[in-house]
Coordinates of C-alpha atoms in Angstrom, one line a residue:
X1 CA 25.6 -18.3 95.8
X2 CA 25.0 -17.0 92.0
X3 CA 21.6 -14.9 92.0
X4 CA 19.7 -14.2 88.5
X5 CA 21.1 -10.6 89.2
X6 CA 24.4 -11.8 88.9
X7 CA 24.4 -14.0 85.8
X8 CA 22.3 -11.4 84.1
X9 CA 25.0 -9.2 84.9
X10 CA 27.4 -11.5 83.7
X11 CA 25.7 -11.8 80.6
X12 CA 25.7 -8.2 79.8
X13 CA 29.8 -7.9 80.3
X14 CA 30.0 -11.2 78.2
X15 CA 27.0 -9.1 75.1
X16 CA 29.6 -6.3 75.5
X17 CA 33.2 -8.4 74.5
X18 CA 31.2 -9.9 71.4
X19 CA 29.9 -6.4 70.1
X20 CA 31.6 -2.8 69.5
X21 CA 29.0 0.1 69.6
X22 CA 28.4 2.5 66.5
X23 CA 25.9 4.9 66.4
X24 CA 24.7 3.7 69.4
X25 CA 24.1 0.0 68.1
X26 CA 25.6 -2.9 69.0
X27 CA 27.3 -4.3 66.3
X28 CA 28.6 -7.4 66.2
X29 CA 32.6 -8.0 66.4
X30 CA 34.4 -9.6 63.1
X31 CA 35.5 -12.8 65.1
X32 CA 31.8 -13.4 66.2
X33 CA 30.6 -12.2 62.9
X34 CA 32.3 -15.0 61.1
X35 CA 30.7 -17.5 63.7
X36 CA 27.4 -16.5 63.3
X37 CA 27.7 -16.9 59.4
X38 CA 28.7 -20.4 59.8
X39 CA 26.3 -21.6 61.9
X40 CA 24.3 -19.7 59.3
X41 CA 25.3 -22.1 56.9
X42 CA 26.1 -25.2 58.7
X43 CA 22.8 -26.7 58.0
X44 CA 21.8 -25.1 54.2
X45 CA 22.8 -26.6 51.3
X46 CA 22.8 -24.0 49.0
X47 CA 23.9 -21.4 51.7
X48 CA 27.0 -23.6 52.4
X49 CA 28.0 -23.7 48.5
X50 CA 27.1 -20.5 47.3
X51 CA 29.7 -17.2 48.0
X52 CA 29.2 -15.3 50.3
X53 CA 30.0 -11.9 50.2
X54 CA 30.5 -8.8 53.3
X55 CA 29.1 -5.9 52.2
X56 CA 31.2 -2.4 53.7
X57 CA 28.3 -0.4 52.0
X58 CA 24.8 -1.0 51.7
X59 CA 25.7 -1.7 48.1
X60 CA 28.1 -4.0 46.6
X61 CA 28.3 -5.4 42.4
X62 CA 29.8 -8.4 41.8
X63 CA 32.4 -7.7 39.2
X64 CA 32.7 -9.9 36.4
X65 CA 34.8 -10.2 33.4
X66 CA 35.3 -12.2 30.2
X67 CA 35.7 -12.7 27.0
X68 CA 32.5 -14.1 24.6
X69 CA 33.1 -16.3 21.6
X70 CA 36.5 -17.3 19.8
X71 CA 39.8 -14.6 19.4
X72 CA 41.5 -16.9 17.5
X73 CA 42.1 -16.5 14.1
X74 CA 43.9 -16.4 11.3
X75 CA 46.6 -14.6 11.0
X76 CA 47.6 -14.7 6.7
X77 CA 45.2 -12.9 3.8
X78 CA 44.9 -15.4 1.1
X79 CA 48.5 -14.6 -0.8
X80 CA 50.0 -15.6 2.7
X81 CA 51.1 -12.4 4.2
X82 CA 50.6 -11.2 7.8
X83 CA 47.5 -9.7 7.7
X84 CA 45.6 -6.7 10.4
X85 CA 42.9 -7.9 12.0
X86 CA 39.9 -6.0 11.0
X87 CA 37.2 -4.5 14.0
X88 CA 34.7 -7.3 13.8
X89 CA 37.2 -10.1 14.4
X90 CA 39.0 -8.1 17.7
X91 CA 37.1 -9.3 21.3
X92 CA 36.8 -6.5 23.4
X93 CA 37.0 -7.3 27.8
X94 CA 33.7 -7.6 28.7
X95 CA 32.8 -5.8 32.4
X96 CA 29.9 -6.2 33.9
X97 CA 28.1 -6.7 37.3
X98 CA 25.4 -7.4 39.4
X99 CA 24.7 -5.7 42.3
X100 CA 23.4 -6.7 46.2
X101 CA 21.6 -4.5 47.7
X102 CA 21.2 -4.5 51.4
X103 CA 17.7 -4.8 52.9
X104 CA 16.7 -4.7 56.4
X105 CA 16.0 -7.7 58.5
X106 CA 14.9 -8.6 61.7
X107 CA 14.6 -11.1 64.4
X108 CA 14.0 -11.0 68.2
X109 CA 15.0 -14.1 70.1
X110 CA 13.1 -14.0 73.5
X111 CA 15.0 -15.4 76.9
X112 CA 13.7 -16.0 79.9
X113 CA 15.2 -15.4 83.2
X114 CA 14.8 -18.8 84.8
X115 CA 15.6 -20.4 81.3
X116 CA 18.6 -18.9 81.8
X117 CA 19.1 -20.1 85.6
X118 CA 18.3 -23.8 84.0
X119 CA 20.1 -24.1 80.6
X120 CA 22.7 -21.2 80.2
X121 CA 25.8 -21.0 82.2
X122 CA 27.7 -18.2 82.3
X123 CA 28.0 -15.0 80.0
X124 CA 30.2 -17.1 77.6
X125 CA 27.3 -19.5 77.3
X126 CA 25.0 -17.2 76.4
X127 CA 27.5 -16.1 73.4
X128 CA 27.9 -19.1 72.2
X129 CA 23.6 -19.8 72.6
X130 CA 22.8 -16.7 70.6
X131 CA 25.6 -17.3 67.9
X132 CA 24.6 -21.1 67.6
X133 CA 20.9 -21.0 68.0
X134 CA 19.8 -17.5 66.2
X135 CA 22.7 -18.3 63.5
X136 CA 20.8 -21.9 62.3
X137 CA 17.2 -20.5 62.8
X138 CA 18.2 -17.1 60.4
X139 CA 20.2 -19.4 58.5
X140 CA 16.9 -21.5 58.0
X141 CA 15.0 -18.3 56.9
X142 CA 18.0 -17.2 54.8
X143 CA 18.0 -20.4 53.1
X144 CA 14.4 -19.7 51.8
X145 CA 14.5 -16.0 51.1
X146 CA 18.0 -16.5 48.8
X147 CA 16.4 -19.5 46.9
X148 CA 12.8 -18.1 47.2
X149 CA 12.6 -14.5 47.0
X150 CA 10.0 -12.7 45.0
X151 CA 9.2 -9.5 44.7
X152 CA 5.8 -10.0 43.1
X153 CA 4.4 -11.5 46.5
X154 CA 2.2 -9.1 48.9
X155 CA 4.0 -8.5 52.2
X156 CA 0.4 -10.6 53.3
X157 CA 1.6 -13.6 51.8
X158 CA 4.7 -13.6 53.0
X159 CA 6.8 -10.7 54.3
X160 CA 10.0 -12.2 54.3
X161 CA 10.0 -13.6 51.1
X162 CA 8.2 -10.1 49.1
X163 CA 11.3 -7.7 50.0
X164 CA 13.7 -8.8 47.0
X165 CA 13.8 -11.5 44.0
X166 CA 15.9 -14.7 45.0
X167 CA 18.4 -17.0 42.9
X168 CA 15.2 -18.8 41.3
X169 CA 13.6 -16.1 40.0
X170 CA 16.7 -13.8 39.1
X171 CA 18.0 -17.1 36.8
X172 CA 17.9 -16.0 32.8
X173 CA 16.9 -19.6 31.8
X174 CA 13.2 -20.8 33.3
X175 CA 11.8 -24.0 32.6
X176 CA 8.2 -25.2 33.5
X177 CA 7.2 -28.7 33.2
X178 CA 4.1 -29.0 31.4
X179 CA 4.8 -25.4 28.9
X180 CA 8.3 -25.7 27.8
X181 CA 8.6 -29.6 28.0
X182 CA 6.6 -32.6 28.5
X183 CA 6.6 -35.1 31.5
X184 CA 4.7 -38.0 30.0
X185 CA 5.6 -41.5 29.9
X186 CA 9.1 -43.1 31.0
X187 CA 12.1 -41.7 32.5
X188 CA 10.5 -38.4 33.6
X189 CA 13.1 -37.9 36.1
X190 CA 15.9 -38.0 33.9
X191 CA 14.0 -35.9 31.2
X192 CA 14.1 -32.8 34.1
X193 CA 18.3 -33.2 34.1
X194 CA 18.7 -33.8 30.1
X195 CA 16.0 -30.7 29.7
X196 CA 18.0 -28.2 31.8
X197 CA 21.4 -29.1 30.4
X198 CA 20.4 -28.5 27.5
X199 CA 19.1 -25.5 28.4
X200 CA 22.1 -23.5 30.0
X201 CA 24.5 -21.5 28.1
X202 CA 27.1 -24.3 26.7
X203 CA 29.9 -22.2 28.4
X204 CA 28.8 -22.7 32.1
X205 CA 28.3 -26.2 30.8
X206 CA 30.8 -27.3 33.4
X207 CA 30.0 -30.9 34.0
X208 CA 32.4 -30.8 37.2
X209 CA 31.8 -27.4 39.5
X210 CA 27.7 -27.8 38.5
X211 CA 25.3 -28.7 40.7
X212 CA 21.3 -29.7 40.4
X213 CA 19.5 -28.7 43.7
X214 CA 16.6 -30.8 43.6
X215 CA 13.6 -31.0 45.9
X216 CA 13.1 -34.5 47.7
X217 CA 10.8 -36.1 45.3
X218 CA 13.4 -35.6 42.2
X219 CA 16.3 -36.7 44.7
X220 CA 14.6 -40.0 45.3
X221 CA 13.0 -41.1 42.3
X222 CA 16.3 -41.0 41.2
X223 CA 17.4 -43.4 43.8
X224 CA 14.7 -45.6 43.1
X225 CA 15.4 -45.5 39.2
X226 CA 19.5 -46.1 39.8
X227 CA 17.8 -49.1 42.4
X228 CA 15.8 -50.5 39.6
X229 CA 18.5 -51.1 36.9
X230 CA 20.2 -53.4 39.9
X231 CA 24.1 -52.2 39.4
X232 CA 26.5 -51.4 41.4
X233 CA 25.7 -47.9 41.7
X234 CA 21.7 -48.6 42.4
X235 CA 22.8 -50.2 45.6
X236 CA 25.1 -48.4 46.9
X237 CA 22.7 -45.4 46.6
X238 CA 19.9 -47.0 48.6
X239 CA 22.0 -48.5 51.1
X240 CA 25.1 -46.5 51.2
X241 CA 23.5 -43.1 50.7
X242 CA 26.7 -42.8 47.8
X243 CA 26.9 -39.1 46.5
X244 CA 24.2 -38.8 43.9
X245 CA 25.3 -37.9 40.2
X246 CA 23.7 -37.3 36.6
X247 CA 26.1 -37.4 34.0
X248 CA 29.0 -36.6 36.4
X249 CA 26.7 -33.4 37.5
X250 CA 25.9 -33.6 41.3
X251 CA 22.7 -33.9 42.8
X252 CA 21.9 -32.4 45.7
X253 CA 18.4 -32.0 48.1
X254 CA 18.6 -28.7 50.1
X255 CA 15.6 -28.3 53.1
X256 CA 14.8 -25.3 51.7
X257 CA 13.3 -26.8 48.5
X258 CA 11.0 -28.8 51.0
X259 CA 9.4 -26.4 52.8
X260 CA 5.9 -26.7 53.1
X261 CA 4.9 -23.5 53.7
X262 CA 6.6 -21.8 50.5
X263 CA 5.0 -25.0 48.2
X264 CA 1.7 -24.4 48.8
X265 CA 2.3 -20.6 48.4
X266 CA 3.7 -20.9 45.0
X267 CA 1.9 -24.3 44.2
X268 CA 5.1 -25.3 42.7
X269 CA 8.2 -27.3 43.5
X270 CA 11.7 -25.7 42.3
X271 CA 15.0 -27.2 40.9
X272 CA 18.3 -25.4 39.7
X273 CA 21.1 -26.4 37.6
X274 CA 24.3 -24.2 38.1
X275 CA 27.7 -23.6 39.3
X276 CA 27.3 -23.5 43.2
X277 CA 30.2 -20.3 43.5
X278 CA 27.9 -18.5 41.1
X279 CA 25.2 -18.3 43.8
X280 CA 26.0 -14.7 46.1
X281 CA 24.6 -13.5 49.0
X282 CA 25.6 -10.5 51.0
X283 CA 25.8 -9.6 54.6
X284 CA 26.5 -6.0 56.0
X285 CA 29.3 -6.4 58.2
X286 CA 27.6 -3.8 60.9
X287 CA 25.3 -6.6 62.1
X288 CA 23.5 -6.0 65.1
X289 CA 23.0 -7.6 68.5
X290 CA 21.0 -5.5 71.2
X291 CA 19.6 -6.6 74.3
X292 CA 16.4 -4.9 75.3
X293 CA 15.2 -5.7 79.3
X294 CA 11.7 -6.9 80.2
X295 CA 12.5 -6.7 84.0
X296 CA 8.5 -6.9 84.6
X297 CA 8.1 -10.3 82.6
X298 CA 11.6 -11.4 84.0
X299 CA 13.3 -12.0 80.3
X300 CA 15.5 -10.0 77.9
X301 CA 14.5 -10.0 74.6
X302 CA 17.7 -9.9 72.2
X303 CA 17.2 -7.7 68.6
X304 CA 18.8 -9.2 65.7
X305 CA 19.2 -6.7 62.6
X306 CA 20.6 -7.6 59.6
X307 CA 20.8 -6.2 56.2
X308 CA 21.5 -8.7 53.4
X309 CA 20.4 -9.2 49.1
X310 CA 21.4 -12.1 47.0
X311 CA 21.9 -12.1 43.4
X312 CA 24.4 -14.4 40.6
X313 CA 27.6 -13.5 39.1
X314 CA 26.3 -15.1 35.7
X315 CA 22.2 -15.3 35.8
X316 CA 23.1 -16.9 32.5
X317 CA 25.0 -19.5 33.8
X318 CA 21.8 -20.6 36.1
X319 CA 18.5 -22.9 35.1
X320 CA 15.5 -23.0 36.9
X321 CA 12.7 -25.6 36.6
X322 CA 9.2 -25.1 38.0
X323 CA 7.3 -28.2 38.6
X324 CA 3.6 -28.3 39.5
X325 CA 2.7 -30.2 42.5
X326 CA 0.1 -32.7 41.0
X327 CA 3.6 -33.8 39.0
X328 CA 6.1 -33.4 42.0
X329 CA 4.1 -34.6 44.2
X330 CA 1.7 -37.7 42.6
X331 CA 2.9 -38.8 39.1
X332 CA 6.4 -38.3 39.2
X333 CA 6.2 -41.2 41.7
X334 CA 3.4 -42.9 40.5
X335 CA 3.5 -42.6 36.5
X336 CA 7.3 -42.4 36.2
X337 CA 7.3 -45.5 34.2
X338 CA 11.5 -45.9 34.9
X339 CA 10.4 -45.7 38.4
X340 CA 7.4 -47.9 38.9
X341 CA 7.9 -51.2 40.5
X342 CA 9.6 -54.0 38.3
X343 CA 9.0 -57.6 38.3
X344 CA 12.3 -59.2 39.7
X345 CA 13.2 -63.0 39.8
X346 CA 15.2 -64.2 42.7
X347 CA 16.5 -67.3 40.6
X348 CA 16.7 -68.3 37.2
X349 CA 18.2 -72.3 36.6
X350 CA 21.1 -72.6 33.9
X351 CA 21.8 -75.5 32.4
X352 CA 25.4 -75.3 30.2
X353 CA 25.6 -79.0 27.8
X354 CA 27.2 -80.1 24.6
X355 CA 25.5 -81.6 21.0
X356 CA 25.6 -84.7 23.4
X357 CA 23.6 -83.6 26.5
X358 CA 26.8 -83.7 28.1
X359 CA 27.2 -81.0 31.0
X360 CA 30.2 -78.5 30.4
X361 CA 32.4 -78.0 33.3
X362 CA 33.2 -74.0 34.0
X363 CA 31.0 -72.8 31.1
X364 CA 30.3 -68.8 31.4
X365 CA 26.7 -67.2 30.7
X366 CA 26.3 -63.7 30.5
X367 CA 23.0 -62.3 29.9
X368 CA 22.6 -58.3 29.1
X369 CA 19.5 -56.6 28.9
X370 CA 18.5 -52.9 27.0
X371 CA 19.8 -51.0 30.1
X372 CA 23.0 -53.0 29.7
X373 CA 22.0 -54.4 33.2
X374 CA 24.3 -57.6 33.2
X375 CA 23.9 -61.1 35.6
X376 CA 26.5 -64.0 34.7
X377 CA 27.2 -67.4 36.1
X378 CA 30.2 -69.8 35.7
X379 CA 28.6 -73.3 35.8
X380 CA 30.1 -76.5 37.9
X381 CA 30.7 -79.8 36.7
X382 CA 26.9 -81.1 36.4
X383 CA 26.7 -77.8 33.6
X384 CA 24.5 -76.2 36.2
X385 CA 24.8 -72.9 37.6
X386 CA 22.0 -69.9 39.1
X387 CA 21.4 -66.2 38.1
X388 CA 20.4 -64.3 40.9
X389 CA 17.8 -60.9 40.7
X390 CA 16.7 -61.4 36.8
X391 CA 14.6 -58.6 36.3
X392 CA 11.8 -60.3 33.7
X393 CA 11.7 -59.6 30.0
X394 CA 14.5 -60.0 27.1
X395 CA 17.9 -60.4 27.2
X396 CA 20.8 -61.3 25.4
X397 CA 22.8 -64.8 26.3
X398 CA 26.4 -64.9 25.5
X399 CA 27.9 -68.9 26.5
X400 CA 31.5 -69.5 26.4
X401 CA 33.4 -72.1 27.0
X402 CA 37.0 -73.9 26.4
X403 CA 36.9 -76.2 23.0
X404 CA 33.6 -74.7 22.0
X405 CA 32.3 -72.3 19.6
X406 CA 30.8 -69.0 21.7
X407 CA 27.2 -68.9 21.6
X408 CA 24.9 -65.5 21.5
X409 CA 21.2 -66.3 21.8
X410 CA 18.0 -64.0 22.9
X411 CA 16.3 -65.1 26.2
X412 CA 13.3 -64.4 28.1
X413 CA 12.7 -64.1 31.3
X414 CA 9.7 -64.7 33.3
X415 CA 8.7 -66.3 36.7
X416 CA 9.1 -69.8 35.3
X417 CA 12.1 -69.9 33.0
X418 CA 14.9 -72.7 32.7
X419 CA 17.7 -71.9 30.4
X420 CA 19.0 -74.5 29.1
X421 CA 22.2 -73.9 26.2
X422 CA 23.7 -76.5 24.0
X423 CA 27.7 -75.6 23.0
X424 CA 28.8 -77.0 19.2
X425 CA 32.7 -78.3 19.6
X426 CA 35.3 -75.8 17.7

C-alpha cells in the first residue's frame, strides 16, 4: 500500500529530475523550461504571437538594424559623367536597441496532501501538474502585465501591473478616441482600423505580418457590421467563426484585453495595430521551482520565481488606441449606425415581361445597392422569379435578356414592393 509519506517522497525525487540547483535554488531544467513557456502561452494571444526571448543576464537589448529612407540615386552630374556621391545622399547602418530588463516575480501554488492522494499520481504527475497548471495561470498574468504594464500605477492599485511599462504604453504612436479622432455617427468600428493605419509609420505598413488585437466589443461589432451587408463573408463570420480581416490586416481578440479588473482600473479599453514578431518578452532562463513543507497543515507550498520585462523591437512600428468605456462599452454597440439593426425583406416578387405584357422566359435581374451588396434572380417561363433577404432602401436594377435591349433602372425597396420590368426587343 502507497502511504502519503511515500508519494510525497516520490514527488520530491520526481521536483529533483526537473530542476538543477544553483546557489542553492532550484532552477528549473532547459527541457522543462521550454514546457512551462508553452503552456505559458498556449492560451494568450498576444503571448503566443509575440517573440519570445531567454535572457542569460538580467539584461538583454534587442538589436536592430536598418537602413531609413531611399540609397538610390543617381549616379551622372548633369554633363553625364560618373559622379561621387556627396555626404548627404550616403545612408549610414542604423544600430539600435531596446533593452529587457529582468524584474522579479512571484507565485506560490499551494498543495494539499490529500489533494494529492485524490488527483495526482505519481511524482511524474505532479511535473506535469505544476508545468501545466502554474504555466497557464502565470501565463494569464503574463498576458496582462506585457500588454498592460505601467509604471505610473501605485503598487496599491495593482502590484503586478506598477513594476515596468507594457507593449501599450511603450508604443510611439497613441491614439484616443474622443482627442485625436471622433467616433460619431456611422461606421465607427471601421473608423478605429482606417485611424490607426493611417497612423503607423508607412514602413511597418505591412498589410500581411500585421495584426489588430482588439478587445471583444471591436471584435464583434465587426461581425455584426460584415453580417449586415449580407455577403458571403458576413455569414461565414457569424456562422463559421472565418478568420476575421480589415483590409487583408488580421483581427484578433486576446483575454487579456477583456479583463475586468484592469478596465475598470484604467477606465479604458485598449487596441493595437502592429507586427505580432515585434512584440518581446523575456524570461531569465534560471527560473525557479522550490518546494517549501507545511508538514503541520499537511500541504507543500511550491515557490515560483521568475524574472521577466517586455519591450518592442520597433515601438515605431506599434499603434495603440485607448477607448473610453461609455464608447466601448454602450455606443459603439448602440450608436454605431453601420451596426444598428437593418430592416431586411425576406421576399421581394419579380415580374420580367415584354412591350406586350408578355412574360420573358430566363430573364436575369440583378439589383446592387451603395455597399455593392448584390441579390439576382433568373426568372421562369410565367417572367416570375423571387429575391430573397432585400435589405430596404435603393438599388440599382440591371434586366437582361436574349433578343432584348438590357435594362438599368433605380428601385426601391420596402416591406410591400413588386417589381415589375418591361424589356424593349433589340
Amino acid at each position: 500500500m502507497t502511504t502519503t509519506l511515500d508519494k510525497i517522497t516520490n514527488q520530491e525525487a520526481a521536483f529533483k529530475n526537473m530542476t538543477n540547483i544553483k546557489d542553492g535554488k532550484a532552477i528549473l531544467s532547459p527541457e522543462h523550461l521550454g514546457q512551462f513557456l508553452a503552456y505559458a502561452a498556449l492560451d494568450n494571444i498576444m503571448l503566443a504571437g509575440s517573440k519570445p526571448e531567454l535572457m542569460n543576464a538580467p539584461e538583454k537589448n534587442l538589436n536592430r538594424a536598418g537602413i531609413v529612407g531611399r540609397v538610390l540615386t543617381n549616379g551622372y552630374d548633369d554633363d553625364g559623367n560618373t559622379r561621387e556621391l556627396g555626404e548627404t545622399e550616403k545612408k549610414s547602418l542604423s544600430f539600435g536597441a531596446n533593452t529587457l530588463i529582468a524584474r522579479k516575480l512571484k507565485a506560490c501554488a499551494k498543495i494539499q496532501d490529500e489533494d494529492i492522494e485524490d488527483n495526482i499520481t505519481g511524482g511524474e504527475g505532479l511535473v506535469q501538474f505544476l508545468l501545466s497548471e502554474m504555466g497557464r495561470a502565470i501565463g494569464e498574468d503574463l498576458s496582462l502585465y506585457t500588454a498592460f504594464g505601467d509604471s505610473d500605477l501605485t503598487k496599491s492599485q495593482d502590484p503586478l501591473l506598477c513594476i515596468s511599462d507594457g507593449w501599450f504604453k511603450k508604443a510611439a504612436h497613441q491614439l484616443e478616441v474622443g482627442t485625436d479622432f471622433d467616433m460619431g455617427g456611422a461606421n465607427q468600428v471601421e473608423r478605429l482600423f482606417n485611424t490607426a493605419i493611417k497612423k503607423l509609420s508607412p514602413r511597418f505598413r505591412k498589410r500581411d505580418k500585421l495584426v489588430f488585437y482588439v478587445p471583444f466589443e471591436v471584435e464583434d461589432a465587426y461581425r455584426e457590421l460584415l453580417a449586415s451587408r449580407q455577403t458571403g463573408l458576413g455569414d461565414a463570420t457569424q456562422i463559421g467563426f472565418a478568420e476575421l480581416k480589415y483590409k487583408q490586416i488580421s483581427i484578433k481578440n486576446p483575454n487579456a484585453l477583456d479583463d475586468p479588473e484592469v478596465r475598470e482600473l484604467i477606465a479604458s479599453g485598449k487596441m493595437m495595430l502592429t507586427d505580432p514578431k515585434n512584440l518581446a518578452w523575456g524570461i531569465r532562463k534560471n527560473m525557479s521551482i522550490e518546494p517549501e513543507r507545511k508538514a503541520g497543515l499537511e500541504r507543500t507550498d511550491y515557490w515560483f520565481r521568475v524574472r521577466g520585462d517586455m519591450d518592442m523591437y520597433f515601438r515605431e512600428g506599434a499603434v495603440t488606441t485607448t477607448i473610453p468605456l461609455d464608447i466601448l462599452e454602450e455606443s459603439l454597440i448602440a450608436d454605431g449606425g453601420d451596426i444598428s439593426p437593418i430592416e431586411t425583406i425576406p421576399t421581394v416578387p419579380v415580374f420580367v415581361k415584354d412591350s406586350s405584357d408578355n412574360p420573358i422566359d430566363g430573364a436575369k435581374a440583378v439589383l446592387k445597392n451603395s455597399d455593392n451588396v448584390t441579390r439576382q434572380v433568373t426568372v421562369g417561363v410565367d417572367g416570375k422569379g423571387v429575391l430573397n433577404s432585400v435589405v430596404a432602401g435603393d438599388w440599382t436594377a440591371t434586366v437582361t435578356a436574349t433578343g432584348y435591349e438590357t435594362l438599368i433602372e433605380p428601385v426601391t425597396i420596402n416591406d410591400d414592393t413588386e417589381i415589375s420590368f418591361t424589356l424593349t426587343a433589340e
